[in-house]
XYZ file of C-alpha atoms in Angstrom:
520
model
C -68.907 -62.438 147.289
C -70.351 -65.602 145.929
C -72.902 -68.191 147.227
C -74.384 -71.256 145.655
C -77.204 -69.189 143.787
C -76.067 -65.717 143.809
C -73.257 -63.576 143.178
C -72.437 -59.862 144.319
C -70.283 -57.723 142.110
C -69.258 -54.149 143.067
C -69.601 -51.556 140.386
C -68.392 -47.886 140.488
C -72.119 -46.931 141.104
C -72.689 -49.655 143.916
C -73.144 -53.502 144.249
C -75.348 -55.631 142.213
C -76.324 -59.344 143.007
C -76.723 -61.585 140.008
C -77.826 -65.423 139.863
C -76.114 -68.342 138.954
C -77.770 -70.073 135.836
C -76.488 -72.926 133.704
C -72.921 -72.810 134.429
C -72.813 -68.841 134.431
C -73.621 -65.837 136.496
C -76.167 -63.561 135.137
C -76.643 -59.913 136.070
C -79.741 -58.092 134.530
C -81.017 -54.691 134.477
C -77.919 -52.768 135.719
C -78.128 -48.999 135.102
C -75.469 -47.340 133.154
C -77.148 -43.944 132.970
C -79.779 -41.994 134.647
C -83.267 -42.346 133.255
C -83.584 -39.899 130.415
C -86.849 -38.262 131.520
C -87.707 -34.961 133.000
C -84.880 -32.432 132.784
C -82.824 -35.291 131.126
C -85.217 -35.977 128.424
C -83.678 -35.569 124.903
C -80.233 -35.042 126.502
C -76.910 -36.791 126.180
C -76.974 -39.565 128.664
C -75.898 -38.747 132.260
C -73.893 -40.676 134.768
C -76.049 -42.931 136.981
C -76.429 -41.964 140.477
C -74.618 -44.244 142.976
C -76.784 -46.303 145.297
C -76.278 -47.750 148.875
C -76.508 -51.455 149.635
C -76.582 -54.225 147.166
C -79.010 -53.977 144.241
C -80.617 -57.317 142.970
C -79.846 -57.537 139.149
C -82.406 -60.261 138.443
C -84.741 -58.697 136.057
C -84.140 -56.977 132.661
C -84.854 -53.054 132.656
C -87.817 -51.758 130.977
C -87.883 -51.654 127.362
C -87.411 -48.161 125.753
C -90.526 -46.835 124.443
C -91.204 -47.904 120.931
C -93.716 -48.303 118.292
C -96.165 -51.208 118.516
C -94.557 -53.247 115.976
C -92.292 -54.140 119.058
C -95.056 -56.543 120.426
C -95.303 -58.530 117.326
C -91.490 -58.942 116.788
C -89.945 -59.849 120.102
C -90.815 -60.806 123.489
C -90.099 -59.659 127.025
C -88.620 -61.645 129.730
C -89.441 -60.416 133.425
C -89.244 -56.809 132.219
C -90.767 -54.287 134.584
C -92.363 -51.017 133.537
C -90.603 -47.586 134.441
C -88.313 -45.087 132.996
C -85.119 -46.871 133.715
C -84.358 -47.804 130.040
C -80.765 -47.453 130.065
C -79.399 -50.643 131.320
C -76.950 -53.354 130.740
C -77.065 -57.407 131.242
C -74.063 -59.504 131.917
C -73.343 -63.198 131.389
C -70.194 -64.354 132.705
C -68.595 -67.692 133.458
C -67.192 -66.396 136.697
C -67.059 -62.855 138.017
C -63.568 -63.064 139.117
C -61.418 -60.075 138.343
C -58.563 -62.207 137.722
C -60.204 -63.983 134.919
C -59.827 -61.296 132.156
C -61.926 -63.015 129.635
C -62.711 -61.376 126.232
C -66.017 -59.237 126.268
C -68.500 -59.220 123.768
C -71.156 -56.289 123.764
C -74.285 -56.787 121.643
C -76.316 -54.058 120.291
C -79.868 -55.170 118.917
C -81.554 -54.037 115.555
C -84.928 -52.949 114.940
C -84.824 -50.246 112.439
C -83.642 -47.573 114.971
C -87.433 -47.735 116.404
C -87.841 -51.240 118.058
C -85.751 -53.578 120.199
C -84.868 -54.530 123.543
C -81.989 -56.440 125.425
C -84.474 -58.426 127.384
C -85.825 -60.071 124.298
C -85.603 -63.933 124.570
C -83.828 -64.031 121.179
C -80.962 -62.158 122.663
C -80.376 -64.737 125.591
C -76.477 -64.880 125.387
C -75.855 -67.782 127.476
C -74.776 -70.029 124.678
C -72.348 -67.421 123.202
C -70.954 -66.803 126.778
C -70.580 -70.518 127.752
C -69.551 -71.959 124.335
C -66.819 -69.054 123.936
C -65.922 -68.941 127.669
C -66.195 -65.167 127.566
C -68.369 -62.291 129.040
C -71.327 -61.000 126.949
C -72.950 -57.596 127.730
C -76.180 -56.612 126.276
C -77.753 -52.987 126.280
C -80.626 -50.864 125.946
C -80.628 -47.496 123.864
C -83.169 -44.851 123.062
C -85.012 -45.445 119.920
C -87.207 -43.520 117.336
C -88.137 -39.956 118.154
C -86.407 -40.293 121.852
C -83.230 -41.559 120.252
C -82.747 -40.590 116.887
C -84.948 -37.650 115.579
C -83.119 -34.554 114.862
C -84.771 -31.858 117.046
C -83.825 -28.493 117.952
C -82.432 -28.078 121.594
C -81.159 -31.582 121.785
C -77.890 -33.483 120.524
C -78.197 -35.613 117.522
C -77.809 -39.416 117.732
C -78.844 -39.639 121.280
C -79.335 -43.503 120.867
C -75.864 -43.767 119.756
C -74.488 -41.516 122.695
C -76.457 -44.153 124.759
C -74.294 -46.806 123.317
C -71.095 -44.914 123.971
C -72.073 -44.551 127.621
C -72.778 -48.281 127.794
C -69.297 -48.926 126.478
C -67.745 -46.454 129.096
C -69.725 -48.611 131.718
C -68.032 -51.560 130.242
C -64.590 -50.116 130.310
C -64.991 -49.096 134.115
C -66.653 -52.081 135.389
C -66.198 -55.117 133.397
C -63.170 -56.250 135.060
C -65.258 -56.928 138.268
C -67.415 -59.273 136.167
C -64.302 -61.101 134.977
C -63.766 -59.349 131.622
C -60.965 -57.681 130.142
C -61.517 -54.057 129.285
C -58.894 -54.212 126.924
C -60.491 -57.022 124.734
C -63.883 -55.612 123.792
C -65.686 -56.531 120.614
C -68.909 -54.841 119.812
C -71.504 -56.922 117.548
C -74.879 -55.975 116.122
C -77.124 -56.750 113.362
C -79.133 -54.411 111.034
C -79.832 -51.214 113.013
C -77.272 -52.833 115.401
C -74.913 -52.998 112.618
C -75.672 -49.480 111.421
C -74.777 -48.532 115.131
C -71.467 -50.460 115.089
C -70.576 -48.798 111.818
C -71.406 -45.422 113.397
C -69.328 -46.181 116.577
C -66.279 -46.856 114.220
C -66.777 -43.295 112.977
C -67.425 -41.577 116.092
C -64.599 -39.831 118.030
C -66.504 -40.323 121.403
C -66.312 -43.966 120.916
C -62.555 -44.286 120.025
C -60.668 -46.638 122.128
C -63.661 -48.262 123.778
C -63.485 -51.419 121.603
C -60.812 -53.106 119.533
C -62.839 -55.508 117.411
C -66.325 -55.117 115.780
C -68.836 -57.277 113.922
C -71.225 -55.733 111.568
C -74.249 -58.153 110.529
C -76.191 -56.700 107.607
C -75.320 -52.931 107.688
C -78.172 -50.732 106.574
C -77.205 -48.275 103.965
C -79.372 -45.140 104.753
C -77.553 -42.428 106.966
C -79.244 -39.241 106.990
C -77.682 -36.001 106.417
C -78.656 -33.136 108.811
C -81.000 -31.383 106.404
C -82.689 -34.633 105.616
C -83.085 -35.556 109.219
C -84.408 -32.047 110.234
C -87.009 -32.394 107.506
C -88.156 -35.857 108.485
C -88.375 -34.498 112.304
C -90.573 -31.648 111.271
C -92.870 -34.280 109.422
C -92.862 -36.256 112.641
C -93.629 -33.188 114.979
C -96.317 -31.986 112.647
C -98.278 -35.405 113.158
C -98.873 -34.059 116.639
C -99.259 -30.469 115.913
C -95.865 -29.631 117.192
C -92.455 -28.097 116.324
C -89.604 -30.256 116.171
C -87.982 -28.890 119.394
C -87.002 -30.495 122.578
C -89.515 -27.972 124.333
C -92.313 -29.022 122.308
C -91.772 -32.639 122.158
C -91.174 -32.864 125.863
C -94.727 -32.001 126.452
C -95.734 -35.399 125.367
C -95.291 -38.593 127.338
C -92.672 -40.742 125.955
C -94.803 -43.706 125.607
C -97.505 -41.680 123.824
C -94.754 -39.996 121.621
C -94.069 -43.220 119.902
C -97.601 -43.130 118.129
C -96.438 -39.712 116.455
C -93.406 -41.468 114.898
C -95.666 -44.333 113.934
C -98.273 -42.083 112.461
C -95.891 -40.923 109.883
C -95.021 -44.413 108.493
C -97.962 -45.001 106.144
C -97.496 -41.499 104.772
C -93.680 -41.564 103.940
C -94.132 -42.181 100.315
C -95.709 -38.603 99.984
C -92.408 -37.215 100.695
C -90.536 -39.059 97.925
C -89.501 -35.908 96.028
C -87.874 -34.525 99.272
C -86.678 -37.698 100.678
C -85.847 -39.910 97.736
C -85.308 -43.516 98.590
C -85.776 -43.085 102.379
C -89.642 -42.488 101.593
C -89.769 -46.080 100.424
C -87.990 -47.605 103.417
C -89.593 -49.206 106.494
C -88.369 -46.441 108.852
C -87.986 -42.568 109.435
C -85.078 -42.934 111.654
C -81.259 -43.493 110.931
C -78.086 -42.191 112.326
C -77.544 -38.559 111.351
C -74.273 -37.145 110.057
C -74.552 -34.145 112.131
C -71.008 -32.991 111.872
C -70.381 -33.459 115.626
C -71.401 -36.594 117.227
C -71.091 -38.407 113.896
C -68.864 -35.961 111.801
C -68.967 -38.226 108.734
C -70.685 -41.315 107.248
C -68.906 -44.571 108.078
C -67.638 -45.294 104.803
C -65.918 -42.004 104.363
C -64.752 -42.102 107.968
C -63.288 -45.513 107.654
C -61.653 -45.022 104.235
C -59.935 -41.915 105.994
C -58.470 -44.177 108.726
C -60.943 -43.806 111.627
C -60.968 -47.324 112.670
C -57.747 -48.600 111.122
C -56.745 -50.059 114.464
C -60.023 -51.938 114.943
C -60.531 -55.474 113.568
C -63.465 -55.866 111.497
C -65.987 -58.584 110.506
C -68.773 -57.488 108.230
C -71.266 -59.322 106.177
C -74.805 -60.135 105.210
C -77.337 -62.869 104.472
C -77.810 -64.036 100.896
C -81.691 -62.967 100.394
C -81.725 -60.164 102.943
C -85.154 -58.657 101.625
C -87.157 -61.807 101.358
C -88.041 -61.446 105.054
C -89.581 -57.970 104.411
C -91.321 -59.355 101.244
C -92.980 -62.199 103.188
C -93.794 -59.808 106.039
C -95.564 -57.635 103.597
C -97.348 -60.354 101.816
C -95.415 -59.862 98.666
C -93.936 -63.396 97.834
C -95.018 -64.621 94.511
C -96.978 -61.264 93.749
C -94.470 -59.002 92.291
C -95.465 -57.510 88.910
C -93.068 -55.984 86.349
C -94.300 -52.597 87.035
C -93.164 -53.199 90.741
C -89.948 -54.449 89.701
C -89.535 -51.317 87.591
C -90.517 -48.946 90.324
C -87.958 -50.588 92.645
C -85.116 -50.537 90.198
C -85.718 -47.015 89.628
C -85.820 -46.253 93.304
C -82.915 -48.348 94.627
C -80.787 -48.963 91.697
C -77.308 -47.744 91.717
C -76.735 -43.893 91.302
C -75.984 -41.253 93.836
C -78.788 -42.717 96.184
C -81.211 -39.804 95.463
C -84.219 -41.997 94.440
C -87.107 -40.666 92.307
C -86.688 -37.368 90.395
C -82.998 -37.521 90.552
C -82.490 -38.319 86.898
C -80.650 -41.607 87.625
C -83.697 -43.878 88.024
C -83.881 -45.056 84.564
C -80.087 -45.828 84.546
C -80.400 -47.953 87.630
C -83.247 -50.009 86.078
C -81.272 -50.568 82.800
C -78.184 -51.574 84.482
C -79.958 -54.244 86.499
C -82.145 -55.591 83.641
C -78.768 -55.746 81.476
C -76.834 -57.528 84.330
C -79.522 -59.839 85.147
C -81.361 -60.491 81.652
C -83.009 -63.737 82.844
C -84.396 -62.749 86.230
C -88.092 -62.560 86.955
C -89.581 -59.476 88.238
C -89.792 -60.869 91.751
C -85.833 -61.712 91.543
C -85.166 -58.277 90.378
C -87.243 -56.639 93.210
C -85.552 -58.765 95.712
C -82.180 -58.585 94.309
C -82.168 -54.508 94.005
C -83.461 -54.175 97.809
C -81.053 -56.647 99.027
C -78.062 -54.892 97.418
C -79.200 -51.281 98.036
C -80.319 -51.590 101.580
C -77.817 -54.183 103.163
C -75.558 -56.325 100.934
C -73.527 -53.587 99.102
C -73.232 -51.143 102.038
C -71.828 -54.185 103.972
C -69.463 -54.867 101.392
C -68.480 -51.365 100.801
C -67.837 -50.820 104.507
C -65.130 -53.700 104.451
C -63.646 -52.101 101.462
C -63.509 -48.501 103.188
C -61.790 -50.213 106.274
C -59.405 -51.656 103.852
C -58.923 -48.219 102.115
C -58.138 -46.642 105.392
C -55.333 -49.145 106.287
C -57.346 -51.480 108.521
C -58.203 -55.205 108.380
C -61.820 -56.667 107.477
C -63.107 -60.208 107.096
C -66.217 -60.573 105.018
C -68.910 -63.382 105.107
C -72.295 -64.216 103.574
C -74.866 -66.463 105.328
C -76.336 -68.611 102.753
C -77.972 -71.368 104.702
C -81.862 -71.081 104.171
C -84.230 -70.808 107.066
C -86.105 -74.217 107.266
C -89.497 -72.689 107.770
C -92.124 -72.816 104.790
C -90.151 -75.394 103.083
C -86.996 -73.059 102.634
C -89.214 -70.339 100.815
C -87.631 -67.526 102.949
C -84.151 -68.404 101.724
C -81.053 -67.057 103.895
C -83.182 -63.933 104.838
C -82.584 -60.984 106.950
C -82.361 -61.852 110.511
C -81.673 -65.426 110.422
C -78.209 -64.808 111.708
C -79.744 -63.949 115.112
C -81.239 -67.240 116.137
C -78.284 -68.930 114.505
C -75.704 -66.989 116.669
C -77.590 -67.043 119.846
C -79.044 -70.459 119.213
C -82.503 -69.091 120.139
C -84.495 -71.092 117.472
C -87.709 -70.974 119.574
C -87.845 -67.085 120.413
C -88.544 -64.111 118.404
C -87.670 -64.197 114.742
C -86.486 -67.951 115.456
C -90.053 -68.705 116.048
C -90.744 -67.631 112.473
C -87.893 -68.873 110.738
C -87.741 -72.202 112.395
C -91.539 -72.605 112.767
C -92.554 -76.282 112.852
C -88.805 -77.369 112.439
C -87.077 -76.497 115.399
C -83.299 -76.913 115.852
C -82.305 -79.670 113.635
C -78.935 -81.178 113.778
C -78.019 -79.354 110.439
C -79.259 -75.866 112.044
C -77.099 -76.745 115.133
C -74.066 -77.492 112.989
C -74.413 -74.104 111.128
C -75.069 -72.279 114.482
C -71.986 -73.777 116.101
C -69.937 -72.737 113.125
C -71.199 -69.148 113.030
C -70.951 -68.903 116.765
C -67.399 -70.286 117.124
C -66.267 -67.779 114.419
C -67.538 -64.991 116.403
C -66.159 -66.055 119.573
C -62.883 -66.935 118.122
C -62.625 -63.552 116.366
C -63.486 -61.810 119.929
C -60.724 -63.906 121.517
C -57.861 -64.089 119.155
C -58.790 -61.527 116.099
C -58.951 -64.693 113.788
C -62.519 -65.847 112.918
C -60.903 -68.818 110.905
C -60.823 -67.513 107.353
C -58.565 -64.776 105.400
C -58.973 -61.255 105.771
C -60.614 -59.756 102.669
C -58.615 -58.037 99.896
C -59.789 -56.162 96.903
C -57.907 -58.849 94.460
C -58.871 -62.390 95.609
C -61.857 -61.053 97.600
C -62.085 -64.023 100.205
C -65.313 -64.534 101.695
C -66.598 -67.145 104.262
C -69.876 -68.408 103.163
C -71.807 -70.191 105.860
C -74.102 -73.061 104.473
C -74.604 -76.637 105.046
C -70.942 -76.968 103.856
C -69.321 -73.817 104.532
C -66.545 -72.733 102.113
C -64.239 -69.680 101.597
C -64.507 -68.367 98.036
C -64.283 -65.247 95.970
C -67.213 -62.890 96.891
C -70.146 -64.563 95.559
C -72.152 -61.506 94.000
C -69.477 -60.001 91.733
C -72.213 -58.945 89.137
C -73.926 -56.684 91.869
C -70.505 -55.555 93.259
C -69.593 -54.330 89.831
C -73.112 -52.509 89.452
C -72.385 -50.553 92.726
C -68.633 -50.150 92.565
C -68.899 -46.420 91.940
C -71.840 -45.820 94.033
C -70.959 -42.995 96.830
C -72.535 -44.545 100.034
C -72.716 -41.721 102.472
C -75.398 -39.313 104.157
C -78.558 -38.934 102.053
C -79.421 -35.571 101.228
C -82.727 -33.468 101.309
C -83.493 -33.330 97.607
C -85.970 -30.560 97.244
C -85.574 -28.050 99.624
C -88.151 -25.363 97.916
C -91.159 -26.843 99.499
């Protein structure tokens, strides 16, 4: 049922009313699972209870409980408080079941501990309108609620939430004008790690046919490492790492327990290796059931050979984090040495593994003229995002699938370009949200220039073309020619631009990071 300003769609659980906005119909805050509180706390998502009448879908659902950094990173539009965190939002040109438009499903990033689909930077109107397709964004549990490996609860609850949202899409999206047989999942940073996980998860098989992973983070935890980290988190509150103990703490207070561990993580480097030097104590867990193997091994074994894939990264991934940490222009040779020994190529074990010096020597030999700051940025960018992304594409090819590789090289205009093509720049370019969230920082005082709009349009057009046809506009990657789309002022297709780094890492085994010292 449609009127001049509203449209009603019937989902399997009940009717929802959306609003007409800028040539689209937008539905916000539709629940896809029961609130994960009470006896549903730390459980796999449960089907939503049906409702009578028509539910207004005008406001985004509440953000999942998360650390305080959320308020400094993103904003919230019209988001109420409450426990109904597991919701989806839909942008559609027309909720006509006969339309059968392609569907894109966005999974936000935020180190598996921050994020909300209602953040202004994820306003999907330009993607839906420019691509003439349906866009869905979703919430999932974060931090302790979603990713801590605790006794009495399934692993990877945040990933299970994403699967439940994709099941909602399969069952309901036709009523919104979408084609459940043409679904593309896409995400950035932790969202890209989630996409990589979904490619490896048996429970997600068949729920999407295309995937886009933007800046895939390398850290995935073994079960032993994840349980050790969870024990350290629970200890901050004097609790055991069990669902029973942690359920005694309100979800909104429990975020402070996870946050309290952050400044102390380096105390655990002998047990956690490189993880102790990262920004988050949360990652997907290779638990053997929900996530049977790490994505690189799963894809190489053919888990996603029938899924078409785009994967890539930005050129200066780590520079954003250096800027946020006040490190630009301050890196000493001692700091570079520590970073090279922690993150340099090897088995991924970090300090005390016996491979640290090898990683340093390899980088210094490969980049003999690099300054300490350049080495520091390069090894962080390679280890955490660039090489995991490239290797995911190579794993997909090894498993009999197809992958397209890209790099975003166009520099953020703020601060005279000092941030380069940093982590997260692809978000405001893709969504066209230059004055929201990270866009405020990366385009500060500059806004959306004609050049930025042109790069944004090319980026967005490639994504929507891929979702529609499977062809983003450049050749699929192969391990001989290595064709890579480089998005810049003048975009080109060239051989993968970081051949030196690729060779440094070509024998490194990305996979589940182990618990190093189990004697303590």
